[in-house]
mmCIF file of C-alpha atoms in Angstrom:
data_model
loop_
_atom_site.group_PDB
_atom_site.id
_atom_site.type_symbol
_atom_site.label_atom_id
_atom_site.label_comp_id
_atom_site.label_asym_id
_atom_site.label_seq_id
_atom_site.Cartn_x
_atom_site.Cartn_y
_atom_site.Cartn_z
ATOM 1 C CA LYS C 424 -13.676 -11.820 -10.369
ATOM 2 C CA ALA C 425 -14.837 -8.727 -8.676
ATOM 3 C CA GLY C 426 -12.111 -6.493 -7.060
ATOM 4 C CA VAL C 427 -12.040 -5.102 -3.643
ATOM 5 C CA THR C 428 -14.729 -2.648 -2.915
ATOM 6 C CA GLN C 429 -15.023 0.146 -0.505
ATOM 7 C CA THR C 430 -17.922 2.234 0.722
ATOM 8 C CA PRO C 431 -18.472 5.105 0.831
ATOM 9 C CA ARG C 432 -15.957 6.487 -1.709
ATOM 10 C CA TYR C 433 -16.476 10.003 -0.177
ATOM 11 C CA LEU C 434 -17.362 11.235 3.143
ATOM 12 C CA ILE C 435 -17.293 14.514 4.852
ATOM 13 C CA LYS C 436 -17.592 14.690 8.509
ATOM 14 C CA THR C 437 -16.956 17.242 11.434
ATOM 15 C CA ARG C 438 -14.721 17.207 14.516
ATOM 16 C CA GLY C 439 -15.841 15.030 17.113
ATOM 17 C CA GLN C 440 -18.103 12.909 15.044
ATOM 18 C CA GLN C 441 -17.462 9.118 14.338
ATOM 19 C CA VAL C 442 -17.387 7.312 11.265
ATOM 20 C CA THR C 443 -17.500 3.899 9.842
ATOM 21 C CA LEU C 444 -16.043 2.497 6.703
ATOM 22 C CA SER C 445 -16.626 -0.651 4.829
ATOM 23 C CA CYS C 446 -14.606 -3.110 2.856
ATOM 24 C CA SER C 447 -15.662 -6.051 0.859
ATOM 25 C CA PRO C 448 -12.718 -8.183 -0.167
ATOM 26 C CA ILE C 449 -12.266 -10.105 -3.214
ATOM 27 C CA SER C 450 -14.380 -13.294 -2.880
ATOM 28 C CA GLY C 451 -12.680 -16.125 -1.338
ATOM 29 C CA HIS C 452 -9.859 -13.916 0.366
ATOM 30 C CA ARG C 453 -9.750 -14.165 3.976
ATOM 31 C CA SER C 454 -7.123 -11.371 5.164
ATOM 32 C CA VAL C 455 -8.359 -7.749 5.258
ATOM 33 C CA SER C 456 -5.637 -5.035 6.024
ATOM 34 C CA TRP C 457 -6.463 -1.143 6.267
ATOM 35 C CA TYR C 458 -3.983 1.562 5.476
ATOM 36 C CA GLN C 459 -4.223 5.573 5.818
ATOM 37 C CA GLN C 460 -2.678 7.555 3.118
ATOM 38 C CA THR C 461 -1.956 11.286 3.820
ATOM 39 C CA PRO C 462 0.322 13.595 1.927
ATOM 40 C CA GLY C 463 2.795 14.019 4.966
ATOM 41 C CA GLN C 464 2.937 10.383 6.108
ATOM 42 C CA GLY C 465 2.253 8.402 2.877
ATOM 43 C CA LEU C 466 0.542 5.158 3.207
ATOM 44 C CA GLN C 467 0.667 3.832 6.839
ATOM 45 C CA PHE C 468 -0.879 0.293 8.043
ATOM 46 C CA LEU C 469 -3.534 0.471 10.543
ATOM 47 C CA PHE C 470 -4.528 -3.209 11.211
ATOM 48 C CA GLU C 471 -5.020 -6.491 9.580
ATOM 49 C CA TYR C 472 -7.720 -9.143 10.081
ATOM 50 C CA PHE C 473 -7.873 -12.757 9.247
ATOM 51 C CA SER C 474 -10.778 -14.989 9.840
ATOM 52 C CA GLU C 475 -12.570 -12.379 12.079
ATOM 53 C CA THR C 476 -9.372 -11.870 14.398
ATOM 54 C CA GLN C 477 -6.869 -8.886 14.469
ATOM 55 C CA ARG C 478 -3.500 -10.200 13.889
ATOM 56 C CA ASN C 479 -1.654 -7.051 13.406
ATOM 57 C CA LYS C 480 -2.102 -3.533 14.479
ATOM 58 C CA GLY C 481 -0.143 -0.300 13.488
ATOM 59 C CA ASN C 482 0.869 2.601 15.483
ATOM 60 C CA PHE C 483 -2.505 4.518 15.530
ATOM 61 C CA PRO C 484 -4.498 5.720 18.841
ATOM 62 C CA GLY C 485 -7.234 3.576 20.121
ATOM 63 C CA ARG C 486 -9.894 5.889 18.233
ATOM 64 C CA PHE C 487 -9.197 3.825 15.292
ATOM 65 C CA SER C 488 -10.660 0.232 15.530
ATOM 66 C CA GLY C 489 -12.112 -2.303 13.182
ATOM 67 C CA ARG C 490 -13.616 -5.761 12.753
ATOM 68 C CA GLN C 491 -14.154 -8.398 10.375
ATOM 69 C CA PHE C 492 -17.333 -10.487 9.728
ATOM 70 C CA SER C 493 -17.680 -14.203 9.059
ATOM 71 C CA ASN C 494 -17.970 -13.479 5.352
ATOM 72 C CA SER C 495 -14.684 -11.628 5.407
ATOM 73 C CA ARG C 496 -16.280 -8.299 4.923
ATOM 74 C CA SER C 497 -14.456 -5.620 7.192
ATOM 75 C CA GLU C 498 -15.379 -2.189 8.712
ATOM 76 C CA MET C 499 -13.203 0.310 10.316
ATOM 77 C CA ASN C 500 -14.319 2.859 12.748
ATOM 78 C CA VAL C 501 -12.813 6.256 13.747
ATOM 79 C CA SER C 502 -14.412 7.918 16.822
ATOM 80 C CA THR C 503 -14.012 11.416 18.046
ATOM 81 C CA LEU C 504 -12.699 12.616 14.742
ATOM 82 C CA GLU C 505 -9.931 15.253 14.498
ATOM 83 C CA LEU C 506 -8.799 17.312 11.619
ATOM 84 C CA GLY C 507 -5.900 15.071 11.013
ATOM 85 C CA ASP C 508 -7.928 12.110 10.257
ATOM 86 C CA SER C 509 -8.628 13.595 7.029
ATOM 87 C CA ALA C 510 -7.130 11.072 4.701
ATOM 88 C CA LEU C 511 -7.737 8.255 1.880
ATOM 89 C CA TYR C 512 -8.363 5.047 3.723
ATOM 90 C CA LEU C 513 -7.469 1.943 1.788
ATOM 91 C CA CYS C 514 -8.455 -1.413 2.284
ATOM 92 C CA ALA C 515 -6.663 -4.351 0.843
ATOM 93 C CA SER C 516 -7.443 -8.119 0.677
ATOM 94 C CA SER C 517 -5.323 -11.113 0.110
ATOM 95 C CA SER C 518 -6.153 -14.887 -0.091
ATOM 96 C CA TRP C 519 -4.469 -16.320 2.740
ATOM 97 C CA GLY C 520 -2.662 -13.519 4.496
ATOM 98 C CA GLY C 521 0.687 -14.893 4.031
ATOM 99 C CA SER C 522 3.360 -12.349 4.275
ATOM 100 C CA THR C 523 4.239 -13.009 0.590
ATOM 101 C CA ASP C 524 0.752 -13.247 -0.711
ATOM 102 C CA THR C 525 -0.171 -10.270 -2.772
ATOM 103 C CA GLN C 526 -2.525 -7.520 -1.471
ATOM 104 C CA TYR C 527 -5.196 -6.196 -3.753
ATOM 105 C CA PHE C 528 -6.196 -2.703 -2.817
ATOM 106 C CA GLY C 529 -9.725 -1.188 -3.236
ATOM 107 C CA PRO C 530 -10.211 2.376 -4.655
ATOM 108 C CA GLY C 531 -10.280 3.810 -0.907
ATOM 109 C CA THR C 532 -12.644 6.165 1.061
ATOM 110 C CA ARG C 533 -11.673 9.705 0.925
ATOM 111 C CA LEU C 534 -12.557 11.110 4.480
ATOM 112 C CA THR C 535 -12.791 14.861 5.083
ATOM 113 C CA VAL C 536 -12.866 16.171 8.485
ATOM 114 C CA LEU C 537 -14.056 19.721 9.032
ATOM 115 C CA ASP M 168 9.914 6.924 11.483
ATOM 116 C CA GLN M 169 10.034 6.211 7.863
ATOM 117 C CA GLN M 170 11.725 2.935 7.361
ATOM 118 C CA VAL M 171 11.249 2.925 3.712
ATOM 119 C CA LYS M 172 12.281 5.972 1.742
ATOM 120 C CA GLN M 173 11.875 7.254 -1.865
ATOM 121 C CA ASN M 174 13.808 10.210 -2.036
ATOM 122 C CA SER M 175 12.840 11.411 -5.371
ATOM 123 C CA PRO M 176 9.087 12.781 -5.340
ATOM 124 C CA SER M 177 8.860 12.901 -9.042
ATOM 125 C CA LEU M 178 10.501 11.776 -12.371
ATOM 126 C CA SER M 179 10.132 12.844 -15.895
ATOM 127 C CA VAL M 180 11.191 10.442 -18.660
ATOM 128 C CA GLN M 181 10.701 10.305 -22.524
ATOM 129 C CA GLU M 182 8.724 7.845 -23.970
ATOM 130 C CA GLY M 183 10.881 4.692 -25.011
ATOM 131 C CA ARG M 184 13.704 5.518 -22.519
ATOM 132 C CA ILE M 185 14.478 3.662 -19.240
ATOM 133 C CA SER M 186 12.860 4.661 -16.016
ATOM 134 C CA ILE M 187 14.703 4.083 -12.814
ATOM 135 C CA LEU M 188 12.706 4.449 -9.450
ATOM 136 C CA ASN M 189 14.861 4.137 -6.418
ATOM 137 C CA CYS M 190 14.092 3.070 -2.836
ATOM 138 C CA ASP M 191 16.073 2.848 0.188
ATOM 139 C CA TYR M 192 15.184 1.271 3.659
ATOM 140 C CA THR M 193 16.674 1.238 6.998
ATOM 141 C CA ASN M 194 15.290 -2.061 8.642
ATOM 142 C CA SER M 195 17.755 -4.967 7.975
ATOM 143 C CA MET M 196 14.944 -7.237 8.990
ATOM 144 C CA PHE M 197 12.851 -6.681 5.909
ATOM 145 C CA ASP M 198 13.114 -9.577 3.588
ATOM 146 C CA TYR M 199 10.502 -9.105 0.965
ATOM 147 C CA PHE M 200 10.061 -5.901 -1.288
ATOM 148 C CA LEU M 201 7.333 -4.944 -3.414
ATOM 149 C CA TRP M 202 6.448 -2.208 -5.910
ATOM 150 C CA TYR M 203 3.153 -0.858 -6.294
ATOM 151 C CA LYS M 204 1.592 1.292 -8.942
ATOM 152 C CA LYS M 205 -1.146 3.871 -8.333
ATOM 153 C CA TYR M 206 -3.353 5.927 -10.631
ATOM 154 C CA PRO M 207 -5.482 8.891 -9.431
ATOM 155 C CA ALA M 208 -8.916 7.784 -7.815
ATOM 156 C CA GLU M 209 -7.798 4.177 -7.827
ATOM 157 C CA GLY M 210 -5.903 1.915 -5.318
ATOM 158 C CA PRO M 211 -2.459 0.720 -5.571
ATOM 159 C CA THR M 212 -1.908 -1.908 -8.017
ATOM 160 C CA PHE M 213 0.681 -4.680 -7.153
ATOM 161 C CA LEU M 214 3.495 -4.700 -9.734
ATOM 162 C CA ILE M 215 6.324 -6.817 -9.058
ATOM 163 C CA SER M 216 8.127 -8.095 -5.786
ATOM 164 C CA ILE M 217 11.431 -9.489 -4.878
ATOM 165 C CA SER M 218 12.637 -11.816 -1.843
ATOM 166 C CA SER M 219 15.937 -10.937 -0.248
ATOM 167 C CA ILE M 220 17.268 -14.311 -1.392
ATOM 168 C CA LYS M 221 17.332 -12.664 -4.861
ATOM 169 C CA ASP M 222 19.038 -9.823 -6.238
ATOM 170 C CA LYS M 223 17.100 -9.455 -9.509
ATOM 171 C CA ASN M 224 13.466 -10.179 -10.641
ATOM 172 C CA GLU M 225 11.990 -9.461 -14.012
ATOM 173 C CA ASP M 226 8.670 -9.295 -15.379
ATOM 174 C CA GLY M 227 8.162 -8.093 -18.809
ATOM 175 C CA ARG M 228 9.119 -4.533 -19.080
ATOM 176 C CA PHE M 229 9.670 -4.196 -15.228
ATOM 177 C CA THR M 230 12.743 -5.399 -13.388
ATOM 178 C CA VAL M 231 13.547 -4.818 -9.583
ATOM 179 C CA PHE M 232 16.907 -5.131 -8.524
ATOM 180 C CA LEU M 233 18.071 -5.332 -4.686
ATOM 181 C CA ASN M 234 21.284 -4.533 -3.102
ATOM 182 C CA LYS M 235 21.007 -5.769 0.513
ATOM 183 C CA SER M 236 24.281 -4.351 1.579
ATOM 184 C CA ALA M 237 23.257 -0.926 0.539
ATOM 185 C CA LYS M 238 19.737 -1.486 1.602
ATOM 186 C CA HIS M 239 18.716 -0.325 -1.495
ATOM 187 C CA LEU M 240 16.151 -1.313 -4.361
ATOM 188 C CA SER M 241 15.246 0.080 -7.929
ATOM 189 C CA LEU M 242 12.492 -0.382 -10.281
ATOM 190 C CA HIS M 243 13.610 -0.533 -13.916
ATOM 191 C CA ILE M 244 11.061 0.062 -16.678
ATOM 192 C CA VAL M 245 12.166 -0.418 -20.128
ATOM 193 C CA PRO M 246 10.860 1.081 -22.584
ATOM 194 C CA SER M 247 9.006 3.695 -20.658
ATOM 195 C CA GLN M 248 5.217 4.112 -22.123
ATOM 196 C CA PRO M 249 3.073 7.146 -21.361
ATOM 197 C CA GLY M 250 0.428 4.791 -19.689
ATOM 198 C CA ASP M 251 3.215 4.199 -17.173
ATOM 199 C CA SER M 252 2.755 7.667 -15.881
ATOM 200 C CA ALA M 253 1.368 7.060 -12.303
ATOM 201 C CA VAL M 254 2.768 7.135 -8.706
ATOM 202 C CA TYR M 255 5.075 4.337 -7.779
ATOM 203 C CA PHE M 256 5.153 2.979 -4.190
ATOM 204 C CA CYS M 257 8.160 0.857 -2.845
ATOM 205 C CA ALA M 258 7.045 -1.362 0.321
ATOM 206 C CA ALA M 259 8.790 -3.726 2.408
ATOM 207 C CA ILE M 260 7.876 -6.449 5.233
ATOM 208 C CA VAL M 261 9.312 -8.511 7.602
ATOM 209 C CA SER M 262 7.881 -11.989 6.490
ATOM 210 C CA ASN M 263 7.742 -13.668 9.881
ATOM 211 C CA SER M 264 6.185 -10.937 11.939
ATOM 212 C CA GLY M 265 2.911 -10.351 10.225
ATOM 213 C CA TYR M 266 1.724 -8.757 7.250
ATOM 214 C CA ALA M 267 1.981 -5.159 7.554
ATOM 215 C CA LEU M 268 3.463 -3.385 4.411
ATOM 216 C CA ASN M 269 5.803 -0.588 5.279
ATOM 217 C CA PHE M 270 5.508 1.973 2.354
ATOM 218 C CA GLY M 271 7.736 4.681 1.086
ATOM 219 C CA LYS M 272 5.905 8.071 0.059
ATOM 220 C CA GLY M 273 6.041 7.324 -3.484
ATOM 221 C CA THR M 274 7.406 8.670 -6.708
ATOM 222 C CA SER M 275 5.397 10.514 -9.266
ATOM 223 C CA LEU M 276 6.574 9.159 -12.642
ATOM 224 C CA LEU M 277 5.582 11.101 -15.919
ATOM 225 C CA VAL M 278 6.345 9.550 -19.286
ATOM 226 C CA THR M 279 6.137 12.112 -22.130
ATOM 227 C CA PRO M 280 5.740 11.374 -25.669
#
């Protein structure tokens, strides 16, 4: 079974631009979560989608948004990029989205904001 | 506010010895705990988990211990192997309030031959 895939793997943007990251979950998985990893803050939860609905949201500004499609693929968007948005963005999928359901992570998208 | 803390950024252990990675948490509502391992350029990989109704869970060379009164958990790796060298993340969730993992900042384990 193919794992979680994320595209692109690397991205360079400038301040003020917007960016869209994509995540394809493991086949059959319906829950997709997004995390931001930075050296200072570690891994922080952004949001989680299940069956095209956002169920949980972390403590991030409204510039961070996401969506999920009917095939469970998910995208996250960051508008008006700031230097502090430079991070590794990780996507994770799980089969039924239960709290004890194992989350499988993709390799991440490394975003650099100049 | 970091609710899950891994106070040792790094740990070096000799091959064959025991590796002990520690994790503390502040939120008493957490009732499910996980350890993930991360190699460079890869996403975190699930390793082992434990529910708050248990105090120990074992899977091969990996054992997780939970001390609820101390709000502390630890991961034991016995025996340690060079391939175990990676960053280990502790994570916790409140199982009835959504599925948002709260991660520690990680401990970088180096197992030397």
